[in-house]
mmCIF file of C-alpha atoms in Angstrom:
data_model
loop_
_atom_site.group_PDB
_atom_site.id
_atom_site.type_symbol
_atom_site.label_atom_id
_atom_site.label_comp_id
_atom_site.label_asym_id
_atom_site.label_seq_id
_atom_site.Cartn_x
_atom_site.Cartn_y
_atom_site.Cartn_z
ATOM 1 C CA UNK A 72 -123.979 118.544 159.538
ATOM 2 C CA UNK A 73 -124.019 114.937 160.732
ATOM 3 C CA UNK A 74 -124.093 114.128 164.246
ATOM 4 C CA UNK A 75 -122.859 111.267 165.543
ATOM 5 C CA UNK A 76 -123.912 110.482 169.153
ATOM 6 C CA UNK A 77 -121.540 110.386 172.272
ATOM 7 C CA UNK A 78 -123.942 110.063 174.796
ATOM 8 C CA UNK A 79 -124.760 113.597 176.044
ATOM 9 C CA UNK A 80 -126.678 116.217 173.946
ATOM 10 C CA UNK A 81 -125.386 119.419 173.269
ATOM 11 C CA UNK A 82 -127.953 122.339 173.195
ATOM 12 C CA UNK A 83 -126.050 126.000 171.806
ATOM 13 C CA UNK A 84 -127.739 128.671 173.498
ATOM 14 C CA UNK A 85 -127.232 132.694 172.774
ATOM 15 C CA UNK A 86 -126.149 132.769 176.579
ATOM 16 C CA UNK A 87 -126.373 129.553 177.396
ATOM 17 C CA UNK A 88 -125.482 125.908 177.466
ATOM 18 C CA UNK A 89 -127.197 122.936 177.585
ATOM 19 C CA UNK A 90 -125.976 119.406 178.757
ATOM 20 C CA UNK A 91 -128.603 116.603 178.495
ATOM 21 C CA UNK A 92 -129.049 113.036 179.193
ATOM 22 C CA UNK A 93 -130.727 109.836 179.966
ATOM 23 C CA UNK A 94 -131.397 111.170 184.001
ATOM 24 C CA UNK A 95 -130.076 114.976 184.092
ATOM 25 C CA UNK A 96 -130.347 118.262 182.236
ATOM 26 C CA UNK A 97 -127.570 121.050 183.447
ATOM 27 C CA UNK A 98 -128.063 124.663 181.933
ATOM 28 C CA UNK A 99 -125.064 127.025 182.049
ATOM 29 C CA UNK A 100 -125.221 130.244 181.856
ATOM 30 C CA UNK A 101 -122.508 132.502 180.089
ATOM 31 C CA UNK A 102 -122.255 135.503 183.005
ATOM 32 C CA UNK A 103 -122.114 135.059 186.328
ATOM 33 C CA UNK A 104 -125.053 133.220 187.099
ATOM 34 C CA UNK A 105 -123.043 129.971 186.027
ATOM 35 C CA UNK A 106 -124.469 126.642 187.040
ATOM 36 C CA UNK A 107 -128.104 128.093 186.320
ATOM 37 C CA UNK A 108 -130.277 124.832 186.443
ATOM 38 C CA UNK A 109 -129.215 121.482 187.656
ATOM 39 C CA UNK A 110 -131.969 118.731 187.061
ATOM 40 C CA UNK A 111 -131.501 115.411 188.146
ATOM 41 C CA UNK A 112 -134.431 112.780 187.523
ATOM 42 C CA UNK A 113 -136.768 115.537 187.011
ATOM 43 C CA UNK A 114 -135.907 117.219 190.352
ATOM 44 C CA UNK A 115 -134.660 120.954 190.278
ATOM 45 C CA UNK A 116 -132.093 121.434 192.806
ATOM 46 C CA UNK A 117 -130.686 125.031 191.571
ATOM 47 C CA UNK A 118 -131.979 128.177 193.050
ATOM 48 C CA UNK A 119 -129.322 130.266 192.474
ATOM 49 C CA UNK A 120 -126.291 129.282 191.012
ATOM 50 C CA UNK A 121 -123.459 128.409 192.771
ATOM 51 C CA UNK A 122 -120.778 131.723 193.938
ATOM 52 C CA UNK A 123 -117.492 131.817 195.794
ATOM 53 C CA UNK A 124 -117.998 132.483 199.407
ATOM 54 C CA UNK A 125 -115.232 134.375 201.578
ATOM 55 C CA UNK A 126 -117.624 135.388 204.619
ATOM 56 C CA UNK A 127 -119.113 133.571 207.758
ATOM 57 C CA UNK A 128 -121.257 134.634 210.218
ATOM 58 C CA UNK A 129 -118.945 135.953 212.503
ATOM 59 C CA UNK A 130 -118.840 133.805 215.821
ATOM 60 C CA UNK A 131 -118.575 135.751 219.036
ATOM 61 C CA UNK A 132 -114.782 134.787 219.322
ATOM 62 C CA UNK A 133 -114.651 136.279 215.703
ATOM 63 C CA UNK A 134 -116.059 140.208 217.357
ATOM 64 C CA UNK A 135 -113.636 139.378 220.740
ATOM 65 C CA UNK A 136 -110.639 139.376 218.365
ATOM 66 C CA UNK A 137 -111.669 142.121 215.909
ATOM 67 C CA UNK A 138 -112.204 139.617 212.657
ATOM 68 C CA UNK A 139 -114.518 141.954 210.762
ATOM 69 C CA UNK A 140 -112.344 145.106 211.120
ATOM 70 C CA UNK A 141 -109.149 143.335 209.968
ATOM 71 C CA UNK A 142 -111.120 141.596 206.936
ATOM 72 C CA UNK A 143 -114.577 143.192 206.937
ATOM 73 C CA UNK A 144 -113.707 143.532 203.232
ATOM 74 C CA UNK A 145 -114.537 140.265 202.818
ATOM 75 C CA UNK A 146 -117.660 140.364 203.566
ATOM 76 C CA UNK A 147 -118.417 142.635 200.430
ATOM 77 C CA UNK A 148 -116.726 140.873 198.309
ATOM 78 C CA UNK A 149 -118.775 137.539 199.539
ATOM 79 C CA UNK A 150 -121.943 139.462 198.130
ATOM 80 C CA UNK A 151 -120.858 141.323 194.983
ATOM 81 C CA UNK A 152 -118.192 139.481 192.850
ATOM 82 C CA UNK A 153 -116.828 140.613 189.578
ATOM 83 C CA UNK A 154 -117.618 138.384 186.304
ATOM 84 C CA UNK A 155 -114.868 138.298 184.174
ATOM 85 C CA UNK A 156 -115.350 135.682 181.477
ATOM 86 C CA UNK A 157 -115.919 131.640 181.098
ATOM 87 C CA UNK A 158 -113.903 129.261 178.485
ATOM 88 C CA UNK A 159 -116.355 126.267 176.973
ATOM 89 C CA UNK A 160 -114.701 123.283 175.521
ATOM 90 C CA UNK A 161 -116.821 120.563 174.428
ATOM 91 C CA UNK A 162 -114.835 117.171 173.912
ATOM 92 C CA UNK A 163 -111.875 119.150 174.172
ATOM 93 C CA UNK A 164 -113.037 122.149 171.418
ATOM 94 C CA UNK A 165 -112.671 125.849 172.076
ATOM 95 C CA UNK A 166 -116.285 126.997 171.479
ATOM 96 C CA UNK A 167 -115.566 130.650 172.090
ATOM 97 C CA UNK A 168 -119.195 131.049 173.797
ATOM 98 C CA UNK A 169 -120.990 133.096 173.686
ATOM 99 C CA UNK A 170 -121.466 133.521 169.817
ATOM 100 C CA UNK A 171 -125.307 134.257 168.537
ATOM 101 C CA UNK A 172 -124.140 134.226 165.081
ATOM 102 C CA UNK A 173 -122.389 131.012 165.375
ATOM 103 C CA UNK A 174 -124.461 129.181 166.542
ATOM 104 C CA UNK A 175 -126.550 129.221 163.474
ATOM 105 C CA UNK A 176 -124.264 126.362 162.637
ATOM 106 C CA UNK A 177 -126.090 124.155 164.579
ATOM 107 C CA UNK A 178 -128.881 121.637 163.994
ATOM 108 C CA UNK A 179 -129.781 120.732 168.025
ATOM 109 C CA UNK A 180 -129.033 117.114 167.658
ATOM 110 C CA UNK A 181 -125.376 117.838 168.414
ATOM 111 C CA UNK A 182 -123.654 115.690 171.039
ATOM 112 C CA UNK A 183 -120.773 115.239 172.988
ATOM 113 C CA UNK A 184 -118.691 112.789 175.572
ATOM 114 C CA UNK A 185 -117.850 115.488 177.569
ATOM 115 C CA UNK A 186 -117.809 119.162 178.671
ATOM 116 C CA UNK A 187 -115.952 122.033 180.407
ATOM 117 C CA UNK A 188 -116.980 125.164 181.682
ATOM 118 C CA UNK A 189 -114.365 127.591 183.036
ATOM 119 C CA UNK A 190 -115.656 130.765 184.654
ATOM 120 C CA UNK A 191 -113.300 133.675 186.061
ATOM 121 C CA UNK A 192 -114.290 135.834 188.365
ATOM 122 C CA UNK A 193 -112.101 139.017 190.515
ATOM 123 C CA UNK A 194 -112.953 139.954 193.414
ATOM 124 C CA UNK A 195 -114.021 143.675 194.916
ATOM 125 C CA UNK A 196 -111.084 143.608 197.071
ATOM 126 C CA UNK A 197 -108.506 146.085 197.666
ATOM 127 C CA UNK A 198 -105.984 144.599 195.874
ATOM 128 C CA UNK A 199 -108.265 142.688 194.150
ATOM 129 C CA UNK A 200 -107.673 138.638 192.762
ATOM 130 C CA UNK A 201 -108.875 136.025 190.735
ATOM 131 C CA UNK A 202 -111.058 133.036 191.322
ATOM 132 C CA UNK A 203 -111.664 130.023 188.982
ATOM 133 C CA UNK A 204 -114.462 127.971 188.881
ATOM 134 C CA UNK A 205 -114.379 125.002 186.518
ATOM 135 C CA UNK A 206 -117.207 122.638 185.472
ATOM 136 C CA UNK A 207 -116.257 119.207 184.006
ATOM 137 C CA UNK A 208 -119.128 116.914 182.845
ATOM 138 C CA UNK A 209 -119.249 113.897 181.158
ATOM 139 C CA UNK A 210 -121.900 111.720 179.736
ATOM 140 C CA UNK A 211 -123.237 110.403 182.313
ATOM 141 C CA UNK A 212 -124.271 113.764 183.893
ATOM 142 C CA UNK A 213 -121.276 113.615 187.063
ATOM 143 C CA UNK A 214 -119.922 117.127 187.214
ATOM 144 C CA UNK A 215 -116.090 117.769 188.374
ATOM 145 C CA UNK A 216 -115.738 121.070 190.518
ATOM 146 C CA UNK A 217 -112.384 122.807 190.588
ATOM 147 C CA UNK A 218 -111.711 125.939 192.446
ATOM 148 C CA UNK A 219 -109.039 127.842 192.973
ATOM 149 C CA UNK A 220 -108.458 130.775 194.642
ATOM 150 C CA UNK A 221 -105.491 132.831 193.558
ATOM 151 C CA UNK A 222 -103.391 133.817 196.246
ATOM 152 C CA UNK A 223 -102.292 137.947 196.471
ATOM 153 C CA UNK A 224 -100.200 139.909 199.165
ATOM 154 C CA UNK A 225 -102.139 143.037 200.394
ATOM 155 C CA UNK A 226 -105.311 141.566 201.829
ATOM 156 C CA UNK A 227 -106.207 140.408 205.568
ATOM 157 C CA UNK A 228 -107.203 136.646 206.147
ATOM 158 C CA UNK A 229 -110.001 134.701 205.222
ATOM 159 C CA UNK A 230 -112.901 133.817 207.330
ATOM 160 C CA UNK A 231 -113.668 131.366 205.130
ATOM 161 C CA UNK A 232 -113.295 130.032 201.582
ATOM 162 C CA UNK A 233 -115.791 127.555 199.186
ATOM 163 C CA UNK A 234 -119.039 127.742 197.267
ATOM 164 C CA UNK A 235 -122.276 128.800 197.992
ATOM 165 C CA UNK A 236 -125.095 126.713 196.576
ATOM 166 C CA UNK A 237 -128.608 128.135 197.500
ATOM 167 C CA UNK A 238 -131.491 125.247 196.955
ATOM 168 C CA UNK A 239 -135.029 126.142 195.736
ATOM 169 C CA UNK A 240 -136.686 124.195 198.694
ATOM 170 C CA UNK A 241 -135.792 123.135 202.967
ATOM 171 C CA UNK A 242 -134.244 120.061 202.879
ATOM 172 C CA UNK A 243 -135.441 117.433 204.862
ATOM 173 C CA UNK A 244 -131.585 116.625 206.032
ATOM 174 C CA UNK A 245 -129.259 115.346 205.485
ATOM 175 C CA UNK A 246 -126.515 112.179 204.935
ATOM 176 C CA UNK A 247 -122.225 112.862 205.394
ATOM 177 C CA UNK A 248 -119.761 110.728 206.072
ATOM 178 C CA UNK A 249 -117.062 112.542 208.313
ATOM 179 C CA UNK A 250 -116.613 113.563 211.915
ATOM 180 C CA UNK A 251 -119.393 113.719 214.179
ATOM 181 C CA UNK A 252 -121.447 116.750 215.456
ATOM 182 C CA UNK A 253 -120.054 120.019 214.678
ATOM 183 C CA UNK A 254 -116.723 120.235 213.996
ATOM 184 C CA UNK A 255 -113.708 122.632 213.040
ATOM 185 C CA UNK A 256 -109.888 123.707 212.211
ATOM 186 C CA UNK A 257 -109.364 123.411 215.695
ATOM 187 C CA UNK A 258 -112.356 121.905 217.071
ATOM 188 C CA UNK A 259 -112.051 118.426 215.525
ATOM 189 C CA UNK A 260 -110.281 116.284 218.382
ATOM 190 C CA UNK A 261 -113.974 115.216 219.580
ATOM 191 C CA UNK A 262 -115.379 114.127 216.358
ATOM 192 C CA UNK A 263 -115.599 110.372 215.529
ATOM 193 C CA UNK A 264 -115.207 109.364 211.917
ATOM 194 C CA UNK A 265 -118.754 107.329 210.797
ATOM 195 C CA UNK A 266 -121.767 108.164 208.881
ATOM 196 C CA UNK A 267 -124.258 110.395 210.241
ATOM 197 C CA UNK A 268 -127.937 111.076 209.468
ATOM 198 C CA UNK A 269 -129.399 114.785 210.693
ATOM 199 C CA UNK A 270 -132.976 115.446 210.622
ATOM 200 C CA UNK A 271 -133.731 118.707 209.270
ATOM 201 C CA UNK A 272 -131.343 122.024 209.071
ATOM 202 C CA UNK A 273 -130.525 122.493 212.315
ATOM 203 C CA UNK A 274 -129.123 125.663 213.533
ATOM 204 C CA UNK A 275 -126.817 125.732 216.863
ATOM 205 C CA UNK A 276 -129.289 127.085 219.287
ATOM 206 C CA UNK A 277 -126.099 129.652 220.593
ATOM 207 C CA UNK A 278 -127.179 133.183 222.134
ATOM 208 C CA UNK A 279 -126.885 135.334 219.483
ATOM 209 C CA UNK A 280 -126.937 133.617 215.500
ATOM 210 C CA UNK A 281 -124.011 133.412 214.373
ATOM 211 C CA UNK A 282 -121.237 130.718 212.157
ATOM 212 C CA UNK A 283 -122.378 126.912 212.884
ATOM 213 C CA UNK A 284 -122.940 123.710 211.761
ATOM 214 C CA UNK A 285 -119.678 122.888 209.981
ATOM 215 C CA UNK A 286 -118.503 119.512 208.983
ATOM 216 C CA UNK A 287 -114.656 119.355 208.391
ATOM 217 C CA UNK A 288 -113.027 116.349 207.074
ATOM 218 C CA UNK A 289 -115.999 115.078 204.915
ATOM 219 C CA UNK A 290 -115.951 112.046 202.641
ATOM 220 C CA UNK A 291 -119.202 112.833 200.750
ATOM 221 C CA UNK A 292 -122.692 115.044 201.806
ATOM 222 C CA UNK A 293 -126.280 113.400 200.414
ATOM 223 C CA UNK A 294 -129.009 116.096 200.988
ATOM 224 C CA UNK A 295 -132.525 114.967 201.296
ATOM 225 C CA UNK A 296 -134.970 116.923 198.900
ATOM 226 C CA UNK A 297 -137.837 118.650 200.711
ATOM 227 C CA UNK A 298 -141.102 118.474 199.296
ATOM 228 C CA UNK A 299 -142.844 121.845 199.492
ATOM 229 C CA UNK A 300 -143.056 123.803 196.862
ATOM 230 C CA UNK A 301 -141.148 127.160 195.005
ATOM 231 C CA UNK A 302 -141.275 129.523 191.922
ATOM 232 C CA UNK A 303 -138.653 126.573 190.974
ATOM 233 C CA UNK A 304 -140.127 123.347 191.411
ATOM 234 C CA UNK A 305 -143.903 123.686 190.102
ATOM 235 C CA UNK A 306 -145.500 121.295 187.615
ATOM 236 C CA UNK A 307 -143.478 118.336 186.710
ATOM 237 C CA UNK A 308 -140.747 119.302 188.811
ATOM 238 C CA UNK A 309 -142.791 119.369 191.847
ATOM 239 C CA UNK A 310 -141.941 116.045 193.424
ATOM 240 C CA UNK A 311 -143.012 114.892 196.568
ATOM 241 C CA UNK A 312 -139.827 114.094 199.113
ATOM 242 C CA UNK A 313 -139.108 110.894 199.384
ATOM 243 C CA UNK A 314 -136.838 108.519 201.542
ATOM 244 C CA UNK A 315 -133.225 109.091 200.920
ATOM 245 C CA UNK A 316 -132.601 105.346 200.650
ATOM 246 C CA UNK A 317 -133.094 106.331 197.130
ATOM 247 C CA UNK A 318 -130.074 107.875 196.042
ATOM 248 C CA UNK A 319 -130.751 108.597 193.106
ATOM 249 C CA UNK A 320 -133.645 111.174 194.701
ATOM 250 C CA UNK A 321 -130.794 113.172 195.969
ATOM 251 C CA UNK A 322 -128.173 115.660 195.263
ATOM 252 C CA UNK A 323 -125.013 114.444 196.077
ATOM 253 C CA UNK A 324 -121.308 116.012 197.140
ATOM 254 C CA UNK A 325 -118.698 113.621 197.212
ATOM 255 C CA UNK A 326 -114.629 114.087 197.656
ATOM 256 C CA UNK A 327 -112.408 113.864 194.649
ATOM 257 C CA UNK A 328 -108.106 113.680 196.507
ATOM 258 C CA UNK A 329 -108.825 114.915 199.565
ATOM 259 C CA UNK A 330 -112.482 115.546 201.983
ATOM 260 C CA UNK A 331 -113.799 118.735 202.253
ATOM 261 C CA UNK A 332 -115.999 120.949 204.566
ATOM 262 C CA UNK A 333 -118.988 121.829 204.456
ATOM 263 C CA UNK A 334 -122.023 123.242 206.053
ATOM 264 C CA UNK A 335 -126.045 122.458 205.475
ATOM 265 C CA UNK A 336 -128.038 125.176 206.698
ATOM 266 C CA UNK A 337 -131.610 127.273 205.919
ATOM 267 C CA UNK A 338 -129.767 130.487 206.076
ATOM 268 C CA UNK A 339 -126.881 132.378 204.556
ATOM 269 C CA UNK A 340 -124.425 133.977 206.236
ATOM 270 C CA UNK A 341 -125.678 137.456 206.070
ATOM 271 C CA UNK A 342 -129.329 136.045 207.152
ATOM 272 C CA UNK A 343 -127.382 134.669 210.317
ATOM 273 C CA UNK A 344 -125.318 137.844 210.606
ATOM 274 C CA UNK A 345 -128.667 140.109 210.604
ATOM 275 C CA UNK A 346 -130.174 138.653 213.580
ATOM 276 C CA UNK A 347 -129.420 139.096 217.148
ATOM 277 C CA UNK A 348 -131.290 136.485 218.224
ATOM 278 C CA UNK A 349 -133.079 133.699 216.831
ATOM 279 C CA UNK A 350 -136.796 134.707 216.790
ATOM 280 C CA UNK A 351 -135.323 137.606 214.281
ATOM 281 C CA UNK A 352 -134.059 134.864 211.871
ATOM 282 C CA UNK A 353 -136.666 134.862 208.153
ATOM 283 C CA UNK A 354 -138.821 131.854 207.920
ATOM 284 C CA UNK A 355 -136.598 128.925 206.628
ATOM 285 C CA UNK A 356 -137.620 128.446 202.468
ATOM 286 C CA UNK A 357 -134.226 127.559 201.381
ATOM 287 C CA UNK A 358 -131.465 125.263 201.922
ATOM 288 C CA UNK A 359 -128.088 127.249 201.800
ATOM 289 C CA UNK A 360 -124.908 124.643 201.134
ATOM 290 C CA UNK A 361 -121.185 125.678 201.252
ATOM 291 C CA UNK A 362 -119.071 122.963 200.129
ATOM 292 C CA UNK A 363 -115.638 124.466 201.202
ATOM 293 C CA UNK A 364 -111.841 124.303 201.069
ATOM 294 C CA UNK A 365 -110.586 126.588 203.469
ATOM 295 C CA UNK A 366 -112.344 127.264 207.405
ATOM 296 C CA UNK A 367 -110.357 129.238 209.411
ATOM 297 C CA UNK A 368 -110.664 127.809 213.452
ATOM 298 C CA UNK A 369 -112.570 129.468 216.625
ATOM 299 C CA UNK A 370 -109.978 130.322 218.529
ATOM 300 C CA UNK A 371 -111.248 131.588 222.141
ATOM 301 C CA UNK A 372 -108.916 130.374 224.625
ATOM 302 C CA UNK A 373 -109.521 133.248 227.282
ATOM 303 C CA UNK A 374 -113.574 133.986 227.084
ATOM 304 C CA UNK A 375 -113.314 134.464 223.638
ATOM 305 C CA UNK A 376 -110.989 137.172 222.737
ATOM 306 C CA UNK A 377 -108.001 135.253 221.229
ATOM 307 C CA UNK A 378 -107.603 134.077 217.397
ATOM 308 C CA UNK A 379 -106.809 131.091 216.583
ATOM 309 C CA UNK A 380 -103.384 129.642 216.400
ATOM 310 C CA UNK A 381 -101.556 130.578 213.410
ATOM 311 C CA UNK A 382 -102.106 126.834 211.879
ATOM 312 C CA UNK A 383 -106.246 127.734 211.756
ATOM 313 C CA UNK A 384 -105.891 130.554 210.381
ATOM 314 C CA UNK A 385 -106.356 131.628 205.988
ATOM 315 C CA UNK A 386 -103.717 133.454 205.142
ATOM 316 C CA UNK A 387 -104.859 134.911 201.928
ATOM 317 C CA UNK A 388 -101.519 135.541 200.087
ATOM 318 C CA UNK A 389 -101.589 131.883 199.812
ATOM 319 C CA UNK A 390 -103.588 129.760 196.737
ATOM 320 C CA UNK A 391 -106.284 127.543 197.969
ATOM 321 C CA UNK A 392 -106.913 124.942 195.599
ATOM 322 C CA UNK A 393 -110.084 122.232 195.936
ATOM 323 C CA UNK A 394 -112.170 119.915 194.377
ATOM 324 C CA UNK A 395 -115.211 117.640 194.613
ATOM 325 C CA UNK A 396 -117.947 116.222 192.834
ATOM 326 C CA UNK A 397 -121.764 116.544 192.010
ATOM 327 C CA UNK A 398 -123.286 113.177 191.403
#
């Protein structure tokens, strides 16, 4: 079969995908795992692939107002999700992955000017819905995200909605341009647009752990690599961090029509959710980074019992649609 080249090679895997170029390698996984490794100049920045998230670490305004009764639901289906299937079209071609057989077809010096990855996934709600996840790269290794959240009558608000990437190693920090300090639905009157530096991963030092660090109204998010090492990121991969001035040493989020949300932290929500106070929080390894689309507000007008107004608030019979990009 003669190839002719397009830029980005094309590797058929029995349950994978691979997308390779001049400064990236991306490996997709058919099930659920999706976005499995993503490798730009030679750094590793996948731990786990990326997941919706529906769940935050509930805030104490969250318990005042009874949040995790009236959507505790939520926070299941923010661990276990439901894999449903994933569409791959390479310049535009139905592949109808994953085939083993078919792929015997292939020589591995196939290559291609662009690819799509479409992965479904349904919730373990009660009604349960549908979440899409699509990949778009092209040659030179950007990836488009789209997500969209299907809306469905039935189930109790959202505490939040995005993805969930988890990052082999602690960043160093971090680079946004957005509002200042931490910011959200309707705590944003305070934050002054500019671009911001922040050392480290910090977590708001409040009594108990609990939601923080959000960004709303973000243009783009640079993180910093960290330097130590993981299961992920020995031999060649093991790079030592180095100053962010080099862009092209780090892993980049930027805004497609609209700016996004987002948080940079060492912990997941659950981590945050398990501890009562701080000194119970696990030693920091990863970096955990929700890129999001939906944040519902704190509320807490009387000592933190009231929700917030109706305007901060996810109504989840609605679609939330979002995108963004991974340069």
């Amino acid at each position: 079969m003669e190839s002719i080249d397009k830029g980005m090679k094309v590797v058929y895997g029995d349950s994978t995908l691979g997308l390779h170029g001049s400064n990236f390698d991306y490996i997709f996984n058919y099930s659920d795992k999706s976005l499995e490794s993503l490798v730009k100049n030679g750094r590793e920045w996948m731990y786990r692939g990326p997941v919706p998230t529906f769940w935050r670490a509930l805030t104490d305004n969250d318990h005042g107002n009874g949040l995790h009764l009236r959507s505790g639901m939520w926070l299941a289906a923010d661990r276990f999700i439901r894999y449903k299937g994933v569409q791959v079209l390479v310049d535009g071609e139905d592949k109808h992955q994953p085939d083993p057989e078919g792929n015997n077809q292939y020589t591995g010096l196939e290559t291609a000017a662009s690819a799509e990855l479409v992965y479904t996934f349904e919730t373990i709600t009660t009604p349960a819905t549908i979440v899409e996840v699509s990949y778009q790269v092209d040659a030179q290794g950007e990836i488009f995200v789209g997500v969209h959240y299907h809306g469905l009558e039935g189930l109790p608000e959202l505490p939040v909605f995005g993805m969930r990437f988890v990052l082999p190693t602690l960043a160093t920090g971090f680079t946004y341009e957005g509002l200042s300090g931490e910011t959200y639905p309707d705590r944003m009157a305070g934050g002054v647009p500019g671009v911001y530096e922040v050392e480290g991963l910090p977590v708001t030092p409040y009594l108990v752990p609990q939601d923080c660090g959000v960004h709303m109204e973000s243009k783009w998010v640079r993180i910093h690599p960290g330097g130590t090492l993981s299961n992920v990121t020995k031999g060649p991969l093991a790079l030592s961090a180095r100053d962010c001035s080099d862009e092209e040493d780090c892993l980049e989020i930027r805004m497609t029509d609209a700016p996004f949300a987002f948080s940079c932290l060492p912990y997941t929500a659950l981590e945050l959710e398990n501890a009562t106070h701080h000194e119970e929080l696990p030693p920091a390894r990863r970096t955990v980074l929700c890129v999001l689309g939906a944040v519902r507000g704190v509320g807490g007008r009387d000592s933190w019992g009231t929700q917030p107004e109706p305007a901060y608030r996810i109504d989840a019979a609605k679609d939330i649609q979002y995108s963004f990009r991974i340069l």
